[in-house]
Amino acid sequence: MYEGLVIDVDYLLNAVQELKISFDRKLKTLNLLIEKNIPIVLYSENNKEYIDSIMKHLRVKEPAIIAGGAQIYSPFEKAYEEMIPLSINTVCQLGNWASNQNLDAIISTDRAVMNYGAWAKDLKETTYIGIRSKFSNVVKIEIYIRNDDKRIEFLNFIGKNNLECSPHMYLNHVSCINYMVDKGNTLKYLAKRKNWNIKKFAVLGDHYRDASIFDEVGYIMSISDFVKDFQNNFEIDSDMLNIV
């Protein structure tokens, strides 16, 4: 039996949709685990607003790992929040390249999500009056590129200028985070703060995309494994059977 659960929210949402499983039932099942004080850590490529929308339905108590692992976010336990931002120089070079190519660039900071132009304007104005910009802590920048040749050009630009970022390819965009970010290390950092033994945790997610997290936890689960394990390890009454 695992002592905690690490869940890729993006994977879970896609899986329940493809398998035509009731997402509401899965939320109720997870909430039953939470009631039994089993830690559940959510992680996502998305931002904190996305996690907030999930947490409205899931009564999770633990911080979440977001922005590709570059940020630990919690609306409940601020003391555990942490982030690994991109340097301002790197953000400016990436954003300016996108602007010169007439491509959209979206910035995710520790406080907000905005387009690159708004962030750069704020940075220029606050730097001018000698105050550090409240939007300068950028955890992720997304450049909306679909053309393969343009993507190669973008990667060459990063390499040629020795920019300290790690690009991740998606269908509609390229996401850049701090090159030192590793989701597994981020999970280990949180586990150390929380005094968890993550070798006794299980993970529900995409191994191909998040190998570093899978290397740190002791158990790997599919959606069906999760349901079977729940049924085998908890006393289930008739109401619970209707949920799982």
PDB file of C-alpha atoms in Angstrom:
ATOM      1  CA  MET A   1       0.000   0.000   0.000  1.00  0.00           C
ATOM      2  CA  TYR A   2       1.357   3.410  -0.926  1.00  0.00           C
ATOM      3  CA  GLU A   3       1.663   6.243   1.608  1.00  0.00           C
ATOM      4  CA  GLY A   4       1.036   9.048  -0.874  1.00  0.00           C
ATOM      5  CA  LEU A   5       0.000   9.723  -4.465  1.00  0.00           C
ATOM      6  CA  VAL A   6       1.553  11.957  -7.136  1.00  0.00           C
ATOM      7  CA  ILE A   7      -0.857  12.741  -9.979  1.00  0.00           C
ATOM      8  CA  ASP A   8      -0.318  14.345 -13.375  1.00  0.00           C
ATOM      9  CA  VAL A   9      -3.602  16.256 -13.654  1.00  0.00           C
ATOM     10  CA  ASP A  10      -3.217  16.689 -17.424  1.00  0.00           C
ATOM     11  CA  TYR A  11      -2.765  12.915 -17.863  1.00  0.00           C
ATOM     12  CA  LEU A  12      -5.723  12.150 -15.585  1.00  0.00           C
ATOM     13  CA  LEU A  13      -8.072  14.468 -17.471  1.00  0.00           C
ATOM     14  CA  ASN A  14      -7.028  13.025 -20.846  1.00  0.00           C
ATOM     15  CA  ALA A  15      -7.281   9.430 -19.621  1.00  0.00           C
ATOM     16  CA  VAL A  16     -10.767   9.705 -18.145  1.00  0.00           C
ATOM     17  CA  GLN A  17     -11.938  11.410 -21.341  1.00  0.00           C
ATOM     18  CA  GLU A  18     -10.443   8.759 -23.644  1.00  0.00           C
ATOM     19  CA  LEU A  19     -11.642   5.861 -21.481  1.00  0.00           C
ATOM     20  CA  LYS A  20     -15.048   7.507 -20.950  1.00  0.00           C
ATOM     21  CA  ILE A  21     -14.651   7.307 -17.177  1.00  0.00           C
ATOM     22  CA  SER A  22     -16.627   9.640 -14.937  1.00  0.00           C
ATOM     23  CA  PHE A  23     -14.231  12.373 -13.801  1.00  0.00           C
ATOM     24  CA  ASP A  24     -16.598  13.278 -10.967  1.00  0.00           C
ATOM     25  CA  ARG A  25     -16.290   9.741  -9.630  1.00  0.00           C
ATOM     26  CA  LYS A  26     -12.498   9.896  -9.764  1.00  0.00           C
ATOM     27  CA  LEU A  27     -12.563  13.186  -7.853  1.00  0.00           C
ATOM     28  CA  LYS A  28     -14.775  11.623  -5.198  1.00  0.00           C
ATOM     29  CA  THR A  29     -12.421   8.641  -4.939  1.00  0.00           C
ATOM     30  CA  LEU A  30      -9.429  10.943  -4.482  1.00  0.00           C
ATOM     31  CA  ASN A  31     -11.309  12.974  -1.891  1.00  0.00           C
ATOM     32  CA  LEU A  32     -11.917   9.761   0.072  1.00  0.00           C
ATOM     33  CA  LEU A  33      -8.145   9.191   0.126  1.00  0.00           C
ATOM     34  CA  ILE A  34      -7.596  12.757   1.298  1.00  0.00           C
ATOM     35  CA  GLU A  35     -10.048  12.195   4.133  1.00  0.00           C
ATOM     36  CA  LYS A  36      -7.825   9.280   5.213  1.00  0.00           C
ATOM     37  CA  ASN A  37      -4.865  11.726   5.383  1.00  0.00           C
ATOM     38  CA  ILE A  38      -3.040  10.265   2.391  1.00  0.00           C
ATOM     39  CA  PRO A  39      -0.953  13.063   0.789  1.00  0.00           C
ATOM     40  CA  ILE A  40      -1.864  13.806  -2.827  1.00  0.00           C
ATOM     41  CA  VAL A  41       0.513  15.967  -4.872  1.00  0.00           C
ATOM     42  CA  LEU A  42      -0.795  17.311  -8.168  1.00  0.00           C
ATOM     43  CA  TYR A  43       1.557  18.289 -10.970  1.00  0.00           C
ATOM     44  CA  SER A  44       0.856  19.956 -14.289  1.00  0.00           C
ATOM     45  CA  GLU A  45       2.470  21.732 -17.212  1.00  0.00           C
ATOM     46  CA  ASN A  46      -0.112  24.464 -16.682  1.00  0.00           C
ATOM     47  CA  ASN A  47      -0.177  27.459 -14.332  1.00  0.00           C
ATOM     48  CA  LYS A  48      -1.562  28.067 -10.855  1.00  0.00           C
ATOM     49  CA  GLU A  49      -4.913  29.374 -12.159  1.00  0.00           C
ATOM     50  CA  TYR A  50      -5.449  25.966 -13.759  1.00  0.00           C
ATOM     51  CA  ILE A  51      -4.559  24.189 -10.505  1.00  0.00           C
ATOM     52  CA  ASP A  52      -6.905  26.510  -8.594  1.00  0.00           C
ATOM     53  CA  SER A  53      -9.763  25.410 -10.858  1.00  0.00           C
ATOM     54  CA  ILE A  54      -8.978  21.734 -10.103  1.00  0.00           C
ATOM     55  CA  MET A  55      -8.685  22.370  -6.378  1.00  0.00           C
ATOM     56  CA  LYS A  56     -12.220  23.769  -6.315  1.00  0.00           C
ATOM     57  CA  HIS A  57     -13.394  20.192  -6.817  1.00  0.00           C
ATOM     58  CA  LEU A  58     -10.571  18.233  -5.204  1.00  0.00           C
ATOM     59  CA  ARG A  59     -10.013  18.870  -1.498  1.00  0.00           C
ATOM     60  CA  VAL A  60      -6.258  18.415  -1.782  1.00  0.00           C
ATOM     61  CA  LYS A  61      -4.204  19.820   1.097  1.00  0.00           C
ATOM     62  CA  GLU A  62      -0.714  19.560  -0.382  1.00  0.00           C
ATOM     63  CA  PRO A  63       1.220  21.991  -2.610  1.00  0.00           C
ATOM     64  CA  ALA A  64       1.190  21.356  -6.366  1.00  0.00           C
ATOM     65  CA  ILE A  65       4.122  21.207  -8.797  1.00  0.00           C
ATOM     66  CA  ILE A  66       3.426  23.366 -11.858  1.00  0.00           C
ATOM     67  CA  ALA A  67       5.034  25.088 -14.861  1.00  0.00           C
ATOM     68  CA  GLY A  68       6.994  22.005 -15.861  1.00  0.00           C
ATOM     69  CA  GLY A  69       8.413  21.658 -12.354  1.00  0.00           C
ATOM     70  CA  ALA A  70       9.675  25.233 -12.125  1.00  0.00           C
ATOM     71  CA  GLN A  71       7.245  26.209  -9.362  1.00  0.00           C
ATOM     72  CA  ILE A  72       5.733  24.722  -6.214  1.00  0.00           C
ATOM     73  CA  TYR A  73       2.399  26.397  -5.572  1.00  0.00           C
ATOM     74  CA  SER A  74      -0.078  26.194  -2.721  1.00  0.00           C
ATOM     75  CA  PRO A  75      -3.099  28.382  -2.006  1.00  0.00           C
ATOM     76  CA  PHE A  76      -3.097  26.943   1.522  1.00  0.00           C
ATOM     77  CA  GLU A  77       0.518  26.582   2.701  1.00  0.00           C
ATOM     78  CA  LYS A  78       2.487  29.589   1.490  1.00  0.00           C
ATOM     79  CA  ALA A  79       5.555  28.512   3.465  1.00  0.00           C
ATOM     80  CA  TYR A  80       6.101  25.661   1.014  1.00  0.00           C
ATOM     81  CA  GLU A  81       5.967  27.765  -2.144  1.00  0.00           C
ATOM     82  CA  GLU A  82       9.140  27.770  -4.196  1.00  0.00           C
ATOM     83  CA  MET A  83      10.174  28.623  -7.734  1.00  0.00           C
ATOM     84  CA  ILE A  84      13.115  28.422 -10.133  1.00  0.00           C
ATOM     85  CA  PRO A  85      12.740  31.467 -12.405  1.00  0.00           C
ATOM     86  CA  LEU A  86      14.288  32.227 -15.760  1.00  0.00           C
ATOM     87  CA  SER A  87      16.813  35.058 -15.858  1.00  0.00           C
ATOM     88  CA  ILE A  88      15.469  38.407 -17.056  1.00  0.00           C
ATOM     89  CA  ASN A  89      18.040  38.417 -19.873  1.00  0.00           C
ATOM     90  CA  THR A  90      16.849  35.025 -21.129  1.00  0.00           C
ATOM     91  CA  VAL A  91      13.193  36.081 -21.051  1.00  0.00           C
ATOM     92  CA  CYS A  92      13.948  39.301 -22.911  1.00  0.00           C
ATOM     93  CA  GLN A  93      15.934  37.529 -25.633  1.00  0.00           C
ATOM     94  CA  LEU A  94      13.268  34.862 -26.120  1.00  0.00           C
ATOM     95  CA  GLY A  95      10.452  37.409 -26.080  1.00  0.00           C
ATOM     96  CA  ASN A  96      12.209  39.781 -28.472  1.00  0.00           C
ATOM     97  CA  TRP A  97      12.920  36.915 -30.877  1.00  0.00           C
ATOM     98  CA  ALA A  98       9.220  36.013 -30.853  1.00  0.00           C
ATOM     99  CA  SER A  99       8.203  39.640 -31.409  1.00  0.00           C
ATOM    100  CA  ASN A 100      10.591  39.958 -34.359  1.00  0.00           C
ATOM    101  CA  GLN A 101       9.033  36.821 -35.865  1.00  0.00           C
ATOM    102  CA  ASN A 102       5.476  38.108 -35.239  1.00  0.00           C
ATOM    103  CA  LEU A 103       4.824  35.180 -32.904  1.00  0.00           C
ATOM    104  CA  ASP A 104       2.781  35.268 -29.719  1.00  0.00           C
ATOM    105  CA  ALA A 105       4.703  34.854 -26.467  1.00  0.00           C
ATOM    106  CA  ILE A 106       2.944  34.225 -23.161  1.00  0.00           C
ATOM    107  CA  ILE A 107       4.686  34.789 -19.829  1.00  0.00           C
ATOM    108  CA  SER A 108       3.856  32.899 -16.619  1.00  0.00           C
ATOM    109  CA  THR A 109       5.205  34.622 -13.516  1.00  0.00           C
ATOM    110  CA  ASP A 110       4.879  33.917  -9.818  1.00  0.00           C
ATOM    111  CA  ARG A 111       1.866  36.252  -9.801  1.00  0.00           C
ATOM    112  CA  ALA A 112       0.191  36.384 -13.186  1.00  0.00           C
ATOM    113  CA  VAL A 113      -0.048  35.200 -16.797  1.00  0.00           C
ATOM    114  CA  MET A 114       0.369  37.854 -19.494  1.00  0.00           C
ATOM    115  CA  ASN A 115       1.712  38.459 -22.973  1.00  0.00           C
ATOM    116  CA  TYR A 116       5.373  39.349 -23.397  1.00  0.00           C
ATOM    117  CA  GLY A 117       4.644  42.945 -24.422  1.00  0.00           C
ATOM    118  CA  ALA A 118       2.828  43.709 -21.151  1.00  0.00           C
ATOM    119  CA  TRP A 119       5.590  42.108 -19.089  1.00  0.00           C
ATOM    120  CA  ALA A 120       8.347  43.978 -20.955  1.00  0.00           C
ATOM    121  CA  LYS A 121       6.496  47.296 -20.578  1.00  0.00           C
ATOM    122  CA  ASP A 122       6.132  46.782 -16.837  1.00  0.00           C
ATOM    123  CA  LEU A 123       9.777  45.762 -16.522  1.00  0.00           C
ATOM    124  CA  LYS A 124      10.959  48.848 -18.418  1.00  0.00           C
ATOM    125  CA  GLU A 125       8.822  51.230 -16.356  1.00  0.00           C
ATOM    126  CA  THR A 126       9.788  49.802 -12.972  1.00  0.00           C
ATOM    127  CA  THR A 127      13.460  49.506 -13.892  1.00  0.00           C
ATOM    128  CA  TYR A 128      13.396  53.147 -14.950  1.00  0.00           C
ATOM    129  CA  ILE A 129      12.300  54.282 -11.497  1.00  0.00           C
ATOM    130  CA  GLY A 130      14.670  51.872  -9.768  1.00  0.00           C
ATOM    131  CA  ILE A 131      12.156  49.343  -8.434  1.00  0.00           C
ATOM    132  CA  ARG A 132      12.306  45.620  -9.130  1.00  0.00           C
ATOM    133  CA  SER A 133       9.363  44.622 -11.303  1.00  0.00           C
ATOM    134  CA  LYS A 134       6.684  42.580  -9.571  1.00  0.00           C
ATOM    135  CA  PHE A 135       6.394  40.649 -12.844  1.00  0.00           C
ATOM    136  CA  SER A 136      10.121  39.878 -13.208  1.00  0.00           C
ATOM    137  CA  ASN A 137       9.980  36.390 -11.641  1.00  0.00           C
ATOM    138  CA  VAL A 138       9.179  34.421 -14.787  1.00  0.00           C
ATOM    139  CA  VAL A 139       8.841  30.657 -14.375  1.00  0.00           C
ATOM    140  CA  LYS A 140       7.860  29.923 -17.978  1.00  0.00           C
ATOM    141  CA  ILE A 141       7.602  31.551 -21.401  1.00  0.00           C
ATOM    142  CA  GLU A 142       5.571  29.940 -24.187  1.00  0.00           C
ATOM    143  CA  ILE A 143       6.300  30.792 -27.833  1.00  0.00           C
ATOM    144  CA  TYR A 144       3.468  29.805 -30.163  1.00  0.00           C
ATOM    145  CA  ILE A 145       5.253  28.061 -33.042  1.00  0.00           C
ATOM    146  CA  ARG A 146       3.735  25.227 -35.085  1.00  0.00           C
ATOM    147  CA  ASN A 147       6.009  25.283 -38.148  1.00  0.00           C
ATOM    148  CA  ASP A 148       8.847  22.739 -37.819  1.00  0.00           C
ATOM    149  CA  ASP A 149      11.407  24.882 -39.670  1.00  0.00           C
ATOM    150  CA  LYS A 150      10.632  27.824 -37.415  1.00  0.00           C
ATOM    151  CA  ARG A 151      11.007  25.586 -34.367  1.00  0.00           C
ATOM    152  CA  ILE A 152      14.454  24.504 -35.539  1.00  0.00           C
ATOM    153  CA  GLU A 153      15.361  28.160 -36.079  1.00  0.00           C
ATOM    154  CA  PHE A 154      14.197  28.906 -32.528  1.00  0.00           C
ATOM    155  CA  LEU A 155      16.273  26.070 -31.048  1.00  0.00           C
ATOM    156  CA  ASN A 156      19.322  27.273 -32.989  1.00  0.00           C
ATOM    157  CA  PHE A 157      18.757  30.767 -31.590  1.00  0.00           C
ATOM    158  CA  ILE A 158      18.749  29.384 -28.039  1.00  0.00           C
ATOM    159  CA  GLY A 159      21.963  27.434 -28.651  1.00  0.00           C
ATOM    160  CA  LYS A 160      23.776  30.219 -30.494  1.00  0.00           C
ATOM    161  CA  ASN A 161      23.106  32.673 -27.662  1.00  0.00           C
ATOM    162  CA  ASN A 162      23.775  30.150 -24.857  1.00  0.00           C
ATOM    163  CA  LEU A 163      20.437  30.955 -23.246  1.00  0.00           C
ATOM    164  CA  GLU A 164      19.926  29.285 -19.882  1.00  0.00           C
ATOM    165  CA  CYS A 165      16.616  27.614 -20.628  1.00  0.00           C
ATOM    166  CA  SER A 166      15.210  24.211 -21.467  1.00  0.00           C
ATOM    167  CA  PRO A 167      12.712  24.122 -24.385  1.00  0.00           C
ATOM    168  CA  HIS A 168       9.845  21.610 -24.372  1.00  0.00           C
ATOM    169  CA  MET A 169       7.867  20.912 -27.551  1.00  0.00           C
ATOM    170  CA  TYR A 170       4.066  20.830 -27.632  1.00  0.00           C
ATOM    171  CA  LEU A 171       1.543  20.720 -30.465  1.00  0.00           C
ATOM    172  CA  ASN A 172       0.922  24.478 -30.629  1.00  0.00           C
ATOM    173  CA  HIS A 173       3.869  25.994 -28.790  1.00  0.00           C
ATOM    174  CA  VAL A 174       7.363  25.650 -27.359  1.00  0.00           C
ATOM    175  CA  SER A 175       7.584  26.105 -23.593  1.00  0.00           C
ATOM    176  CA  CYS A 176      10.846  27.318 -22.044  1.00  0.00           C
ATOM    177  CA  ILE A 177      11.731  26.927 -18.361  1.00  0.00           C
ATOM    178  CA  ASN A 178      14.960  27.237 -16.366  1.00  0.00           C
ATOM    179  CA  TYR A 179      17.458  24.675 -17.666  1.00  0.00           C
ATOM    180  CA  MET A 180      18.141  23.507 -14.095  1.00  0.00           C
ATOM    181  CA  VAL A 181      14.523  22.417 -13.562  1.00  0.00           C
ATOM    182  CA  ASP A 182      13.901  18.715 -13.025  1.00  0.00           C
ATOM    183  CA  LYS A 183      10.459  17.581 -11.858  1.00  0.00           C
ATOM    184  CA  GLY A 184      11.980  14.743  -9.872  1.00  0.00           C
ATOM    185  CA  ASN A 185      14.267  17.130  -7.989  1.00  0.00           C
ATOM    186  CA  THR A 186      11.331  19.462  -7.363  1.00  0.00           C
ATOM    187  CA  LEU A 187       9.359  16.565  -5.881  1.00  0.00           C
ATOM    188  CA  LYS A 188      12.359  15.555  -3.741  1.00  0.00           C
ATOM    189  CA  TYR A 189      12.669  19.126  -2.462  1.00  0.00           C
ATOM    190  CA  LEU A 190       8.990  19.179  -1.462  1.00  0.00           C
ATOM    191  CA  ALA A 191       9.259  15.713   0.114  1.00  0.00           C
ATOM    192  CA  LYS A 192      12.230  16.834   2.203  1.00  0.00           C
ATOM    193  CA  ARG A 193      10.290  19.857   3.434  1.00  0.00           C
ATOM    194  CA  LYS A 194       7.296  17.649   4.238  1.00  0.00           C
ATOM    195  CA  ASN A 195       9.284  14.713   5.693  1.00  0.00           C
ATOM    196  CA  TRP A 196       7.774  12.247   3.191  1.00  0.00           C
ATOM    197  CA  ASN A 197       9.340   8.979   2.087  1.00  0.00           C
ATOM    198  CA  ILE A 198       8.491   9.247  -1.605  1.00  0.00           C
ATOM    199  CA  LYS A 199       9.801   5.735  -2.259  1.00  0.00           C
ATOM    200  CA  LYS A 200       6.499   4.732  -0.643  1.00  0.00           C
ATOM    201  CA  PHE A 201       4.498   7.039  -2.937  1.00  0.00           C
ATOM    202  CA  ALA A 202       2.731   6.006  -6.146  1.00  0.00           C
ATOM    203  CA  VAL A 203       2.593   8.057  -9.347  1.00  0.00           C
ATOM    204  CA  LEU A 204      -0.248   8.299 -11.841  1.00  0.00           C
ATOM    205  CA  GLY A 205       1.000   9.931 -15.025  1.00  0.00           C
ATOM    206  CA  ASP A 206       2.926   9.719 -18.307  1.00  0.00           C
ATOM    207  CA  HIS A 207       6.287   7.965 -17.847  1.00  0.00           C
ATOM    208  CA  TYR A 208       7.610   9.093 -21.240  1.00  0.00           C
ATOM    209  CA  ARG A 209       7.070  12.766 -20.418  1.00  0.00           C
ATOM    210  CA  ASP A 210       7.928  12.735 -16.708  1.00  0.00           C
ATOM    211  CA  ALA A 211      10.615  10.074 -16.254  1.00  0.00           C
ATOM    212  CA  SER A 212      12.385  12.066 -13.529  1.00  0.00           C
ATOM    213  CA  ILE A 213       9.330  11.850 -11.244  1.00  0.00           C
ATOM    214  CA  PHE A 214       8.849   8.137 -11.982  1.00  0.00           C
ATOM    215  CA  ASP A 215      12.490   7.535 -11.003  1.00  0.00           C
ATOM    216  CA  GLU A 216      11.879   8.987  -7.535  1.00  0.00           C
ATOM    217  CA  VAL A 217       8.675   7.235  -6.434  1.00  0.00           C
ATOM    218  CA  GLY A 218       8.282   3.576  -5.516  1.00  0.00           C
ATOM    219  CA  TYR A 219       5.100   2.612  -7.388  1.00  0.00           C
ATOM    220  CA  ILE A 220       3.726   3.259 -10.872  1.00  0.00           C
ATOM    221  CA  MET A 221      -0.027   3.099 -11.435  1.00  0.00           C
ATOM    222  CA  SER A 222      -2.492   3.208 -14.305  1.00  0.00           C
ATOM    223  CA  ILE A 223      -6.078   4.400 -13.901  1.00  0.00           C
ATOM    224  CA  SER A 224      -7.283   0.788 -13.562  1.00  0.00           C
ATOM    225  CA  ASP A 225      -4.470  -0.016 -11.086  1.00  0.00           C
ATOM    226  CA  PHE A 226      -5.563   2.944  -8.991  1.00  0.00           C
ATOM    227  CA  VAL A 227      -9.170   1.727  -8.796  1.00  0.00           C
ATOM    228  CA  LYS A 228      -8.148  -1.877  -7.999  1.00  0.00           C
ATOM    229  CA  ASP A 229      -5.700  -0.750  -5.322  1.00  0.00           C
ATOM    230  CA  PHE A 230      -8.342   1.449  -3.732  1.00  0.00           C
ATOM    231  CA  GLN A 231     -10.814  -1.442  -3.613  1.00  0.00           C
ATOM    232  CA  ASN A 232      -8.215  -3.865  -2.199  1.00  0.00           C
ATOM    233  CA  ASN A 233      -6.823  -1.629   0.525  1.00  0.00           C
ATOM    234  CA  PHE A 234      -9.834   0.178   1.967  1.00  0.00           C
ATOM    235  CA  GLU A 235     -13.017  -0.934   3.600  1.00  0.00           C
ATOM    236  CA  ILE A 236     -15.594  -0.136   0.934  1.00  0.00           C
ATOM    237  CA  ASP A 237     -19.252   0.288   1.717  1.00  0.00           C
ATOM    238  CA  SER A 238     -22.052   0.354  -0.866  1.00  0.00           C
ATOM    239  CA  ASP A 239     -21.781   4.130  -1.313  1.00  0.00           C
ATOM    240  CA  MET A 240     -18.063   3.846  -2.103  1.00  0.00           C
ATOM    241  CA  LEU A 241     -18.710   1.111  -4.664  1.00  0.00           C
ATOM    242  CA  ASN A 242     -20.941   3.547  -6.513  1.00  0.00           C
ATOM    243  CA  ILE A 243     -18.068   6.041  -6.554  1.00  0.00           C
ATOM    244  CA  VAL A 244     -15.123   3.918  -7.710  1.00  0.00           C
TER     245      VAL A 244
END
